[in-house]
Tab-separated table of C-alpha atoms and ligand atoms in Angstrom:
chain	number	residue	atom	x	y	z
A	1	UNK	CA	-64.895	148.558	35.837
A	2	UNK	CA	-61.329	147.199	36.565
A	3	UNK	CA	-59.543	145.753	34.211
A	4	UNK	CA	-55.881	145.992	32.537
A	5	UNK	CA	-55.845	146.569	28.299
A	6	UNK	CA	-52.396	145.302	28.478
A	7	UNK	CA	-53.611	142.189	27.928
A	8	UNK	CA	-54.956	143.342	24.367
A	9	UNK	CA	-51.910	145.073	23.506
A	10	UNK	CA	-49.600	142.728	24.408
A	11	UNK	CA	-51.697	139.918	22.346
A	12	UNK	CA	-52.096	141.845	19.151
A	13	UNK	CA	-48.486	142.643	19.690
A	14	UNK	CA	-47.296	139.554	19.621
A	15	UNK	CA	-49.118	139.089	16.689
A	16	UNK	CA	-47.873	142.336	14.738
A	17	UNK	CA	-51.076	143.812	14.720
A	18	UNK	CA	-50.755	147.654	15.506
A	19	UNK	CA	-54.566	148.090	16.624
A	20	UNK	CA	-55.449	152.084	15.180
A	21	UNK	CA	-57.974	153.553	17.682
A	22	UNK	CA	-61.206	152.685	16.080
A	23	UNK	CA	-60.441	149.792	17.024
A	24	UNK	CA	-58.976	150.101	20.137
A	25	UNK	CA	-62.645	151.726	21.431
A	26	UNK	CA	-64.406	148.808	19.282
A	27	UNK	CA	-62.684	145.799	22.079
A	28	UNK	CA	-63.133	148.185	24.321
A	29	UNK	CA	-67.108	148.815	24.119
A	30	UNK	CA	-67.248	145.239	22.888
A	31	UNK	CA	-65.794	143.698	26.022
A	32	UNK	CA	-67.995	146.610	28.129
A	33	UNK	CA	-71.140	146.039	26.489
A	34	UNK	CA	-70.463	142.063	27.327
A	35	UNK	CA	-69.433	142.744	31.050
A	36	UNK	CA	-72.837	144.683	31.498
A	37	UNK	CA	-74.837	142.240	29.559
A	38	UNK	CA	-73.670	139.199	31.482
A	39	UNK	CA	-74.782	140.298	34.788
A	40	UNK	CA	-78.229	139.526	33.591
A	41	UNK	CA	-78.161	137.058	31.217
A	42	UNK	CA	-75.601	133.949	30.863
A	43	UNK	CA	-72.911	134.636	27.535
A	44	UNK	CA	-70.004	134.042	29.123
A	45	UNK	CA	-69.097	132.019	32.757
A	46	UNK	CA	-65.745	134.062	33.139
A	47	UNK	CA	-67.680	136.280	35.237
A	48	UNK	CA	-64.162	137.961	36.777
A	49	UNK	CA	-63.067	141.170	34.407
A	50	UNK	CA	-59.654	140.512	34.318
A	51	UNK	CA	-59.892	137.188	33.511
A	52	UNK	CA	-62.731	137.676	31.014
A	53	UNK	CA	-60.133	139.587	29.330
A	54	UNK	CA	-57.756	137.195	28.998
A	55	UNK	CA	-60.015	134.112	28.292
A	56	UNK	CA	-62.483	135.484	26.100
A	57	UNK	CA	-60.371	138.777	23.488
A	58	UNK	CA	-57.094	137.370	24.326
A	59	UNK	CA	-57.416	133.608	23.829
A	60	UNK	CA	-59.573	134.548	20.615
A	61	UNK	CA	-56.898	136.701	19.473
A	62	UNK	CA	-54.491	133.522	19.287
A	63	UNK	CA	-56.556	131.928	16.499
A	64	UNK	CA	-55.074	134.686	14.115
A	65	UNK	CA	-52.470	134.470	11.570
A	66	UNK	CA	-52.605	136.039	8.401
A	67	UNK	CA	-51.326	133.358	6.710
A	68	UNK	CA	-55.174	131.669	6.977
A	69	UNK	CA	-56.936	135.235	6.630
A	70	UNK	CA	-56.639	136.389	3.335
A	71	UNK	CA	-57.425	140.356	2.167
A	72	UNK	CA	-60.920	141.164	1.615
A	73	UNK	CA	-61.941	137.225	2.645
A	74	UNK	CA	-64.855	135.779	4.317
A	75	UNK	CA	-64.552	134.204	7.539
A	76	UNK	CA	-67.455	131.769	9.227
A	77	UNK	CA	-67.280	131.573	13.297
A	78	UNK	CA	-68.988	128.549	13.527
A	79	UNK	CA	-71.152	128.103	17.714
A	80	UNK	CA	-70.074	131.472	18.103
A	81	UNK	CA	-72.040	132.086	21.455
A	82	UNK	CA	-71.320	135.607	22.279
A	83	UNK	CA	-69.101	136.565	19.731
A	84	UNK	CA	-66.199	134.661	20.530
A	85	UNK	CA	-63.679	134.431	18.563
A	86	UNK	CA	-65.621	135.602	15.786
A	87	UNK	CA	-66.424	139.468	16.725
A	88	UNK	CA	-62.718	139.461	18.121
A	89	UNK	CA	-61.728	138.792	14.383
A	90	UNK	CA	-64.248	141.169	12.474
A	91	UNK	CA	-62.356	144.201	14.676
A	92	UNK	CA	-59.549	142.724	13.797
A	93	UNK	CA	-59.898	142.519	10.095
A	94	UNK	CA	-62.510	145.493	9.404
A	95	UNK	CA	-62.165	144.385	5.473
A	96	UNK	CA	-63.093	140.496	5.846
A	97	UNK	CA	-66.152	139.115	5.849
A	98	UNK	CA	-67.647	137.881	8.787
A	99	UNK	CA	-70.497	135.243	9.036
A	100	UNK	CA	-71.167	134.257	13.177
A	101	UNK	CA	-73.594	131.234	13.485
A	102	UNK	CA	-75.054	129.915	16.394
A	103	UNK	CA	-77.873	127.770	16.737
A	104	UNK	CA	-79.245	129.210	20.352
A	105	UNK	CA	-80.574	132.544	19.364
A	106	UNK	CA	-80.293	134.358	22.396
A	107	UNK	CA	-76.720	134.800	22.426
A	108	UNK	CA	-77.136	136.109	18.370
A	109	UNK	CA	-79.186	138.775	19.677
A	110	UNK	CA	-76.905	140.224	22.047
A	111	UNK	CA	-73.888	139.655	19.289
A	112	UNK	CA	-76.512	141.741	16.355
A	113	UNK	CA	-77.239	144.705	19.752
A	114	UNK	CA	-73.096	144.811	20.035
A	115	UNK	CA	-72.506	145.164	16.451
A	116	UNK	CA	-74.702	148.083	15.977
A	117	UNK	CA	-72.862	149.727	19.171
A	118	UNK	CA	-69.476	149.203	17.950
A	119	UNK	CA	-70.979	150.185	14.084
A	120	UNK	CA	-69.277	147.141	12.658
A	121	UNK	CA	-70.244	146.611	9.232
A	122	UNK	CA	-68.792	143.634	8.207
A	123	UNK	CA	-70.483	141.325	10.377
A	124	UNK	CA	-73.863	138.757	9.413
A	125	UNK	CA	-75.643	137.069	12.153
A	126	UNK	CA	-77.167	133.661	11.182
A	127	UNK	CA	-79.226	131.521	12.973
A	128	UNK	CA	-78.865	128.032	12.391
A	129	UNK	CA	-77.754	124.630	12.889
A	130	UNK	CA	-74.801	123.847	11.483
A	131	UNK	CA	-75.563	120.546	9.459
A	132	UNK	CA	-78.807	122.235	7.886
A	133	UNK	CA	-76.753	125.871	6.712
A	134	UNK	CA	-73.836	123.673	5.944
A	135	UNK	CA	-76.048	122.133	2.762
A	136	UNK	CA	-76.789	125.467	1.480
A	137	UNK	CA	-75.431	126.790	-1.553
A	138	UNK	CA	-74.820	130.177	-0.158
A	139	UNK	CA	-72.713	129.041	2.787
A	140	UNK	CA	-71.180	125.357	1.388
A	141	UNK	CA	-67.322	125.864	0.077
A	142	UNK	CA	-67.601	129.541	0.441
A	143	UNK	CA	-65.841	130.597	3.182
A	144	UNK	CA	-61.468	131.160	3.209
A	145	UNK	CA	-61.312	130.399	7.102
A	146	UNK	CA	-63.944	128.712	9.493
A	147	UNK	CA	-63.306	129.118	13.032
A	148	UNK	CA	-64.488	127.306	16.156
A	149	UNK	CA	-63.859	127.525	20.019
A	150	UNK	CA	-65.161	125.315	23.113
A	151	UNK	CA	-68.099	123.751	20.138
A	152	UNK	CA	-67.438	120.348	19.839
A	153	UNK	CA	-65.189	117.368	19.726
A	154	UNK	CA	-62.910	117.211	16.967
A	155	UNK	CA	-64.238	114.605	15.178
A	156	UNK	CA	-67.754	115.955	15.043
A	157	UNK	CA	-66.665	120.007	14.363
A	158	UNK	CA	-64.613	119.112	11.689
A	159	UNK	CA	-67.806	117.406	10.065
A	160	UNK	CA	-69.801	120.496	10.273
A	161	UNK	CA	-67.202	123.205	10.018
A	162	UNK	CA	-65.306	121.995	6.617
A	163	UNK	CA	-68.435	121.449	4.271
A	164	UNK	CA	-68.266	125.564	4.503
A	165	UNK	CA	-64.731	125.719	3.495
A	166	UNK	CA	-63.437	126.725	-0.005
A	167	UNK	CA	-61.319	124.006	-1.661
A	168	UNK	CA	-57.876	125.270	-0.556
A	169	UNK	CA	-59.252	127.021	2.686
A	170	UNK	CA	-58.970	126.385	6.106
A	171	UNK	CA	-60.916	124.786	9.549
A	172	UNK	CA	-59.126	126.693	12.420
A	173	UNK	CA	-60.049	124.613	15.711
A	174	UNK	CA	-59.374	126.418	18.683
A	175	UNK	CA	-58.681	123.254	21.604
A	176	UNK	CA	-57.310	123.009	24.750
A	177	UNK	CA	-54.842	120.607	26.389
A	178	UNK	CA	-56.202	117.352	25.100
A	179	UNK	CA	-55.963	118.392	21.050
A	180	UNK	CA	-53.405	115.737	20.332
A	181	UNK	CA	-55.290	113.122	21.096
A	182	UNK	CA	-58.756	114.273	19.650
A	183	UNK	CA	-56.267	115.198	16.646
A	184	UNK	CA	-55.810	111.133	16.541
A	185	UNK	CA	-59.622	110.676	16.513
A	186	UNK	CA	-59.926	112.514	14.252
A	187	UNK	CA	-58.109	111.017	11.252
A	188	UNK	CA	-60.665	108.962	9.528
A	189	UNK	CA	-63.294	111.824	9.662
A	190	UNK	CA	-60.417	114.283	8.091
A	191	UNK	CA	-60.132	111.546	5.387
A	192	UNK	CA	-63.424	111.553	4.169
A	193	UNK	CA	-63.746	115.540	3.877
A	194	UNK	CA	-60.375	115.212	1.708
A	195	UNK	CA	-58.696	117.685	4.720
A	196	UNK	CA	-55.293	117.247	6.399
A	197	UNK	CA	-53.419	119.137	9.119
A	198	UNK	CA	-51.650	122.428	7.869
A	199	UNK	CA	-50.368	123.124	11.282
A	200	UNK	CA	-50.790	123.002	14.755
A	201	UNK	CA	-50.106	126.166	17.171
A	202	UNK	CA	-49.033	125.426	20.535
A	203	UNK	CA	-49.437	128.312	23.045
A	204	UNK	CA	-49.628	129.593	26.895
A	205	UNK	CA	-52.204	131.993	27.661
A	206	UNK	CA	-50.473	134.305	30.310
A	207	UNK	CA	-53.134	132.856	33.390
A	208	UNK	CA	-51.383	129.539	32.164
A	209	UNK	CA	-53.895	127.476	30.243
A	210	UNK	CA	-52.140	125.712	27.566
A	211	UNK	CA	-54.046	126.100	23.926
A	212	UNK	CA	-53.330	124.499	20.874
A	213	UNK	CA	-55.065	125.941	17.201
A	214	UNK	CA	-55.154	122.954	15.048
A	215	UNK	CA	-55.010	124.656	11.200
A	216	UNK	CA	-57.164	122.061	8.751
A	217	UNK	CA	-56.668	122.424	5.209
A	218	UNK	CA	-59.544	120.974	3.104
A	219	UNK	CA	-57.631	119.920	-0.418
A	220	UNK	CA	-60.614	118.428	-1.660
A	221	UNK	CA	-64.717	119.405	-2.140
A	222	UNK	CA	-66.505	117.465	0.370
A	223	UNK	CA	-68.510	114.321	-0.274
A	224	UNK	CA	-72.395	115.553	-0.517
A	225	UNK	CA	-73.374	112.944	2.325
A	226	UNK	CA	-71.273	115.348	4.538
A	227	UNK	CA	-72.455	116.648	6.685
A	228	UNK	CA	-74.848	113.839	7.690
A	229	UNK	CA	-78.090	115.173	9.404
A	230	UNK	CA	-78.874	117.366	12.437
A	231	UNK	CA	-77.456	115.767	15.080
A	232	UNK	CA	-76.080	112.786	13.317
A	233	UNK	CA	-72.040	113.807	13.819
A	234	UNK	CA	-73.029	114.050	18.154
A	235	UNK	CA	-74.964	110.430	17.976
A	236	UNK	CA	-72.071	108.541	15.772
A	237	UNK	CA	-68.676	110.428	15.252
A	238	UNK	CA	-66.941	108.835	12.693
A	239	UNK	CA	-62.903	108.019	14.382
B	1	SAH	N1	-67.478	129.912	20.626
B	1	SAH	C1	-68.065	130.458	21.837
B	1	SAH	C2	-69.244	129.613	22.367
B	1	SAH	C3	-68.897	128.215	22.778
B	1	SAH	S1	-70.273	127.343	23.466
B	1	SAH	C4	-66.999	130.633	22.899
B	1	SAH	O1	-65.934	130.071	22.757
B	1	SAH	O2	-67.253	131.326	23.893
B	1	SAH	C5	-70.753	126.338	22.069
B	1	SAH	C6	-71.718	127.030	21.141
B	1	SAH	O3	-71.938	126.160	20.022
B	1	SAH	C7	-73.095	127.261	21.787
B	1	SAH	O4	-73.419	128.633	21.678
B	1	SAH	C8	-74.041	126.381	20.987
B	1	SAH	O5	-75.322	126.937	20.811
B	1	SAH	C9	-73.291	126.237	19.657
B	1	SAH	N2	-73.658	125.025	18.910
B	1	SAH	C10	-73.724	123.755	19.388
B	1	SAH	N3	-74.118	122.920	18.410
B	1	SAH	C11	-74.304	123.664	17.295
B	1	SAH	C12	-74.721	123.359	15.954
B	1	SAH	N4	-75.034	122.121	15.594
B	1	SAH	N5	-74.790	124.370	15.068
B	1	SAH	C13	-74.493	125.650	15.440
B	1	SAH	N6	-74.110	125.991	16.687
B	1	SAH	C14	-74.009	125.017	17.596
């Protein structure tokens, strides 16, 4: 397989993270395992290593500051797909909590296969909808962080994703070039779930994409009609 780990080091370096080698051989057989996996079933369309690298463990790498990941937390990766950025951030934070949700459960299987290969033990797989785990006590306002890449519109991610925040925690939305204005849509929903903007990360990736990590902080427990019912949020966003 070719494929450069400068990538890795240079993202974790940039975000002070000195990676010890447990680690390093967790990305590693993580990214592997994927690269292998993909060739016979769809998890990822970056089919090109190199690129994989950056787009999938680098770009998920840029959702992390440790300002919104406190010691010994719980983080929820909410349409997780194949891990991304949530197993990314379990390797990364070996004494957080790590809940990854999907509702397809194809993708959840190959996640549960790679976390028994890279012997990560911090990790729960959950299969669900969002809107129906979102109104159970065990997952509602428990979570410090709740993470989300390529899921959904603002407006309708930031209906499911912040029911499972703790009052004071945080909705990290990982969005591409367009998060300003899907920031603007976004207001009235953010509103109702008592949540404002923290602060918003602009960044590069180094093939050039421009990101942006929109930091939500929910002040406020969120109204019991929220979320409204599968599939509700996709049908009628509220803007
Ligand atoms: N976060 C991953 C996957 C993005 S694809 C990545 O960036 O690579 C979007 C994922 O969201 C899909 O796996 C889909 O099954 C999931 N999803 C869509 N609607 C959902 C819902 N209502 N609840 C939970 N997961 C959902």
């Amino acid at each position: 397989m070719s494929y450069d780990l400068k990538v890795l080091e240079q993202g974790c370096e940039e975000l002070g993270i000195a990676l010890n080698d447990t680690q390093k051989q967790q990305f590693i057989a993580f990214y592997e395992y994927l690269a292998e996996k993909n060739k016979v079933m769809n998890l990822t369309g970056i089919k090109d290593l190199q690129e994989s690298m950056i787009k999938n463990i680098y770009d998920s790498l840029t959702v992390y500051d440790k300002k919104y990941f406190p010691e010994q937390g719980r983080i929820l990766d909410l349409g997780t797909g194949a891990g991304f950025p949530g197993v990314v951030l379990a390797i990364l934070r070996p004494d957080m909590q790590v809940v990854l949700m999907d509702a397809i459960r194809k993708k959840l299987s190959f996640i549960q296969e790679a976390v028994e290969l890279l012997c990560l033990r911090n990790v729960e797989v959950v299969h669900s909808r969002a809107e129906d785990a979102a109104i159970q006590p065990v997952y509602r306002d428990a979570f410090d962080v709740v993470t989300a890449r390529a899921v959904k519109s603002l407006p309708v991610i930031s209906e499911w994703a912040l029911p499972f925040v703790k009052k004071g925690g945080f909705f990290a939305a990982m969005k591409g070039p367009g998060a300003e204005t899907e920031l603007g849509e976004s207001q009235s929903i953010l509103h109702c779930m008592h949540a404002s903007v923290d602060a918003v990360k602009e960044l590069t990736l180094p093939s050039g994409e421009q990101r942006a990590i929109l930091y939500i902080k929910k002040n406020g427990v969120t109204p019991t009609r929220f979320p409204r019912k599968a599939g509700e949020a996709e049908r009628h966003p509220i803007k």
